[in-house]
PDB file of C-alpha atoms in Angstrom:
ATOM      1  CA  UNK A 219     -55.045  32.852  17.425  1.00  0.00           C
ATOM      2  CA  UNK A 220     -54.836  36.517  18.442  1.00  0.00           C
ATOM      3  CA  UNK A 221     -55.474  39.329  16.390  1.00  0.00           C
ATOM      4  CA  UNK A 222     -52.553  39.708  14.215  1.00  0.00           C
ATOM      5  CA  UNK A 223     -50.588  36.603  14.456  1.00  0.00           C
ATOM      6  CA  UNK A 224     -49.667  34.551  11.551  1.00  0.00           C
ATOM      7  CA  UNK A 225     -51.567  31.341  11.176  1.00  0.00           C
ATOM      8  CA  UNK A 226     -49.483  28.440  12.711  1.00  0.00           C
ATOM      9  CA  UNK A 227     -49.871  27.146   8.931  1.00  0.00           C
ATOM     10  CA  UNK A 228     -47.900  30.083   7.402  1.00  0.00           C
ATOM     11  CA  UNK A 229     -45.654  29.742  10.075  1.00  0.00           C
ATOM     12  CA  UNK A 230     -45.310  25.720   9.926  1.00  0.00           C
ATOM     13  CA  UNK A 231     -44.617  26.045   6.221  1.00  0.00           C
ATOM     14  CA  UNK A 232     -41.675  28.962   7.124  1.00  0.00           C
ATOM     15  CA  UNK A 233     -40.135  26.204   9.214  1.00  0.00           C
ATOM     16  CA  UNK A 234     -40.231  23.860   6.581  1.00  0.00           C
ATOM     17  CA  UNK A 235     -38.322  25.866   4.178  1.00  0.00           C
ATOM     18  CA  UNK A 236     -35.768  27.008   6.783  1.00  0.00           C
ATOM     19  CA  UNK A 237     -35.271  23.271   8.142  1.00  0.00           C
ATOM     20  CA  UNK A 238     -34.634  22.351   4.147  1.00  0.00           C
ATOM     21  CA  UNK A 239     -32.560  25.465   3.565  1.00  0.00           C
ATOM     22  CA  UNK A 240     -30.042  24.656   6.746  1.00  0.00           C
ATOM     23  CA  UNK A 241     -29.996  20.954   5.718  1.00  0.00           C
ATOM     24  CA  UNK A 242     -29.347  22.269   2.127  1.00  0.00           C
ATOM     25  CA  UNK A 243     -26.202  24.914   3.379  1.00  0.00           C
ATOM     26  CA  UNK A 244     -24.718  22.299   5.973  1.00  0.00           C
ATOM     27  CA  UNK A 245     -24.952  19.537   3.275  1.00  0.00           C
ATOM     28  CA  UNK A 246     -22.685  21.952   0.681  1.00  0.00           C
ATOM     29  CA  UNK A 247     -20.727  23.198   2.998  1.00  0.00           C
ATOM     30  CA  UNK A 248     -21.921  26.823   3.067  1.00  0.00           C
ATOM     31  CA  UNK A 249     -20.952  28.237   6.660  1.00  0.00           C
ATOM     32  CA  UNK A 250     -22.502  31.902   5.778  1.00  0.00           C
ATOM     33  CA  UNK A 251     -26.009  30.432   5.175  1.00  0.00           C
ATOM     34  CA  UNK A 252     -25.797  28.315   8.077  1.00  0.00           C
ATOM     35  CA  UNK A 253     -24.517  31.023  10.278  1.00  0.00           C
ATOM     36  CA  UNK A 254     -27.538  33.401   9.050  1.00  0.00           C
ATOM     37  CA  UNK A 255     -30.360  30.825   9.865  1.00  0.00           C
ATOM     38  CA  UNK A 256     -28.866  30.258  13.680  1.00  0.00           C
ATOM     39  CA  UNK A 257     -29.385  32.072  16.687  1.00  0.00           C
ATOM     40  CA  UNK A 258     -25.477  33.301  18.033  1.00  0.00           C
ATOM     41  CA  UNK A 259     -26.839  31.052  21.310  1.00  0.00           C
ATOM     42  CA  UNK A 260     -27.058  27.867  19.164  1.00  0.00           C
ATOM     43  CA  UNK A 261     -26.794  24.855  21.184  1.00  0.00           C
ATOM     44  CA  UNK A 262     -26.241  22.058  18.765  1.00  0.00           C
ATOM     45  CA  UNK A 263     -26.323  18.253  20.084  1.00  0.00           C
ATOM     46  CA  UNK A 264     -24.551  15.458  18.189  1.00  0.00           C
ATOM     47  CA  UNK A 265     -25.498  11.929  18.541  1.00  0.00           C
ATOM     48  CA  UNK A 266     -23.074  11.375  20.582  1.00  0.00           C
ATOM     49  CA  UNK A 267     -23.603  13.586  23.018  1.00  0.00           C
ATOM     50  CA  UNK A 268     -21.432  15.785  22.012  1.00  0.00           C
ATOM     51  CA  UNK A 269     -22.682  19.883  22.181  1.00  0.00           C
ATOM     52  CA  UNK A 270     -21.227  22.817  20.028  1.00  0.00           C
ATOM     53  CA  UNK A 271     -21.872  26.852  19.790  1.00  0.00           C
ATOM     54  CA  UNK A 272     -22.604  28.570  16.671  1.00  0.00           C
ATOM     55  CA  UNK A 273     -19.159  29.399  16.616  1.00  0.00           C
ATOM     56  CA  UNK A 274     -17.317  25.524  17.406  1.00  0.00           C
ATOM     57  CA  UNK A 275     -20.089  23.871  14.930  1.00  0.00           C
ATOM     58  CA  UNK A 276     -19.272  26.764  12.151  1.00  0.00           C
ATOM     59  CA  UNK A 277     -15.476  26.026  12.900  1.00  0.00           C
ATOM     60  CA  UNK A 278     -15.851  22.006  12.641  1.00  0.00           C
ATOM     61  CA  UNK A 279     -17.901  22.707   9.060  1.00  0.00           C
ATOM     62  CA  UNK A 280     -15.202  25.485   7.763  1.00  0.00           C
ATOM     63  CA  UNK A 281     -12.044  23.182   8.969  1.00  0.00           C
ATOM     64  CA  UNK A 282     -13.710  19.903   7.426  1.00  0.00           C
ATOM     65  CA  UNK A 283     -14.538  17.996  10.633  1.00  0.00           C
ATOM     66  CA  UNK A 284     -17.962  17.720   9.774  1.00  0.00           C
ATOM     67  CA  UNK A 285     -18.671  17.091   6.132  1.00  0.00           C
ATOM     68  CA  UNK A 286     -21.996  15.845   4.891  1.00  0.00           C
ATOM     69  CA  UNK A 287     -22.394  13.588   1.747  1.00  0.00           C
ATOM     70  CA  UNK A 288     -25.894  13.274   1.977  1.00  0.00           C
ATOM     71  CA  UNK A 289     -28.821  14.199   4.154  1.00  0.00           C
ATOM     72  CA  UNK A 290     -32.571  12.809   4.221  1.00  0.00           C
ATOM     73  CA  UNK A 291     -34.307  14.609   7.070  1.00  0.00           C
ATOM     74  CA  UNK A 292     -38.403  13.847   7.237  1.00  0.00           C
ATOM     75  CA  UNK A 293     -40.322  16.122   9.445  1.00  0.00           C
ATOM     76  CA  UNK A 294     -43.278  14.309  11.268  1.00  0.00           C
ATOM     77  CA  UNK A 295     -44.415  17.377  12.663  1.00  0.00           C
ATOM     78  CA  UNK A 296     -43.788  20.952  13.524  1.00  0.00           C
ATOM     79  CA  UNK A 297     -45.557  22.124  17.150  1.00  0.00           C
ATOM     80  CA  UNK A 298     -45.325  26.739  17.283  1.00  0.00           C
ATOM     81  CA  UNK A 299     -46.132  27.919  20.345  1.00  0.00           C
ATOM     82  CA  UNK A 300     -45.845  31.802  20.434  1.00  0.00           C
ATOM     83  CA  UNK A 301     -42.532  33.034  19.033  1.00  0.00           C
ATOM     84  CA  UNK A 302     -41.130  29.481  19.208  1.00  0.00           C
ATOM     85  CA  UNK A 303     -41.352  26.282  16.420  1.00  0.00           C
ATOM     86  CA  UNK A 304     -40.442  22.986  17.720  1.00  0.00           C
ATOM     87  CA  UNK A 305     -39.762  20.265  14.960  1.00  0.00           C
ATOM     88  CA  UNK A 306     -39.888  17.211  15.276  1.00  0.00           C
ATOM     89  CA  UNK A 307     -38.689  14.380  12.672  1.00  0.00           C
ATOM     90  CA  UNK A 308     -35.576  12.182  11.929  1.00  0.00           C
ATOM     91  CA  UNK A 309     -32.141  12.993  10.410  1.00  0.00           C
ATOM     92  CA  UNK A 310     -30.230  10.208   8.026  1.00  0.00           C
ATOM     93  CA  UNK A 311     -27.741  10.958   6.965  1.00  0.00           C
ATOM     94  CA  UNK A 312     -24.046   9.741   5.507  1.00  0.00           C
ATOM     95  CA  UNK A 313     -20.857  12.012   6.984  1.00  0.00           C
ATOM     96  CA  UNK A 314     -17.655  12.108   7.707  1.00  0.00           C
ATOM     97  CA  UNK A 315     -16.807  13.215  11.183  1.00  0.00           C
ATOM     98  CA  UNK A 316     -13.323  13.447  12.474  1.00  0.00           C
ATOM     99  CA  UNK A 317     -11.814  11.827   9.531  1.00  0.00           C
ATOM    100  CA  UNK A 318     -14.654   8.670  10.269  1.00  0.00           C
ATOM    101  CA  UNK A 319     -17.116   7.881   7.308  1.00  0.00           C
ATOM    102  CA  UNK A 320     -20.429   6.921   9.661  1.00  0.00           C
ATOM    103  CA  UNK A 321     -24.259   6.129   8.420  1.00  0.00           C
ATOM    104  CA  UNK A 322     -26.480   8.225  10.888  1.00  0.00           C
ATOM    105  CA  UNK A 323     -30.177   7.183  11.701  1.00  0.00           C
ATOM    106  CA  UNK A 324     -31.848  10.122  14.008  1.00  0.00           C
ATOM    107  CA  UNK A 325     -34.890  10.694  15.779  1.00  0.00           C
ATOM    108  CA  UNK A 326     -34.111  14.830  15.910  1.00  0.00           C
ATOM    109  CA  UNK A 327     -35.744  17.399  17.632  1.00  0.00           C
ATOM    110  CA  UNK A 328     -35.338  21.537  16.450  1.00  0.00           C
ATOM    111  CA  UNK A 329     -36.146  24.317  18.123  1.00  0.00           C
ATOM    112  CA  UNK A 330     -36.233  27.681  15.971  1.00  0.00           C
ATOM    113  CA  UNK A 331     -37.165  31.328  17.882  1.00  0.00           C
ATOM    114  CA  UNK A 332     -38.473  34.449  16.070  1.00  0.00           C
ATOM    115  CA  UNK A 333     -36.610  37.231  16.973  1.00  0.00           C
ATOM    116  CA  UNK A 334     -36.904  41.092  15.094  1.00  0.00           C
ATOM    117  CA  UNK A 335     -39.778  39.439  13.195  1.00  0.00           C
ATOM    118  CA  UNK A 336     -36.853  36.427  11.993  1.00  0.00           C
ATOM    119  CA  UNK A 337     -37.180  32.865  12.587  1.00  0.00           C
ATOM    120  CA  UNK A 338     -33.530  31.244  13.958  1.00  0.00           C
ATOM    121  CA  UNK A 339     -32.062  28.131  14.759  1.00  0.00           C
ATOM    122  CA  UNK A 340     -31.685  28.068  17.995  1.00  0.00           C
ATOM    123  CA  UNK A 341     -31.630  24.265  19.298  1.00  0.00           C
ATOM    124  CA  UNK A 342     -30.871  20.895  17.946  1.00  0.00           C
ATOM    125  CA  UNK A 343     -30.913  17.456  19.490  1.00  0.00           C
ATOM    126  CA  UNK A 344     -30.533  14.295  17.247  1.00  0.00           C
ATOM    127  CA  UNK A 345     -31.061  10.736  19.388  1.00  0.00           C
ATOM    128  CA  UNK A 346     -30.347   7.507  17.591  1.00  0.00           C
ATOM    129  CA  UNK A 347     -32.643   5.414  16.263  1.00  0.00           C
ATOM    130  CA  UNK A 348     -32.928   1.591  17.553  1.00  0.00           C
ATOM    131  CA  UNK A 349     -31.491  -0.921  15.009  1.00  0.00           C
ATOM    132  CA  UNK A 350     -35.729  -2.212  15.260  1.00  0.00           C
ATOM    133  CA  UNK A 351     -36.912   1.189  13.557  1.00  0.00           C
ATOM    134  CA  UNK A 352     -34.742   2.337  11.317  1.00  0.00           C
TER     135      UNK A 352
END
């Protein structure tokens, strides 16, 4: 650690409470506090493959594509590395997407940057689970 960094503890525990507090404003629907924890370069990867913006994932949670009934997401570990925080855990979760109730199991994988001394969103990448571990 260099003189005047924060300890990667301080910092892993930041991560933690901005990993529950996006969960938390994607799971009730609240686009503004979503929108203030991402970085406007968001790339955010769906199970299936699919990638959206900040601005097409904000639009699918404002119009009602995505909505989120419930959301369990475990974090095994968090790895910072300079000005970036790479998390690592799983995402379960029970949504609707595209009019389609579906059960998600997730090993996930989020990548949050500080920038102007704030820590943002800036990737996600879910992968399913095997049937064997979930």
């Amino acid at each position: 650690m260099t003189a005047g960094s924060i300890p990667s503890t301080e910092v892993e525990t930041t991560i933690r409470l901005l990993e529950d507090a996006r969960y938390e404003a994607v799971a009730g629907g609240d686009t503004e506090a979503f929108t203030a924890l991402a970085h406007p370069d968001l790339a955010y990867t769906h199970s299936n493959g699919a990638v959206d913006t900040l601005e097409s994932y904000r639009d699918k949670l404002r119009s009602g594509f995505y909505v989120y009934h419930r959301i369990d997401h475990p974090v095994d570990r968090i790895l910072v590395v300079g000005d970036t925080a790479v998390v690592i855990g799983r995402m379960f979760a029970d949504i609707t997407a595209g009019g389609v109730r579906k059960s998600l199991a997730n090993q996930a994988m989020a990548v949050w940057v500080r920038e102007g001394g704030r820590w943002l969103l800036l990737g996600y990448q879910p992968t399913v689970l095997p049937e064997a571990v979930r």
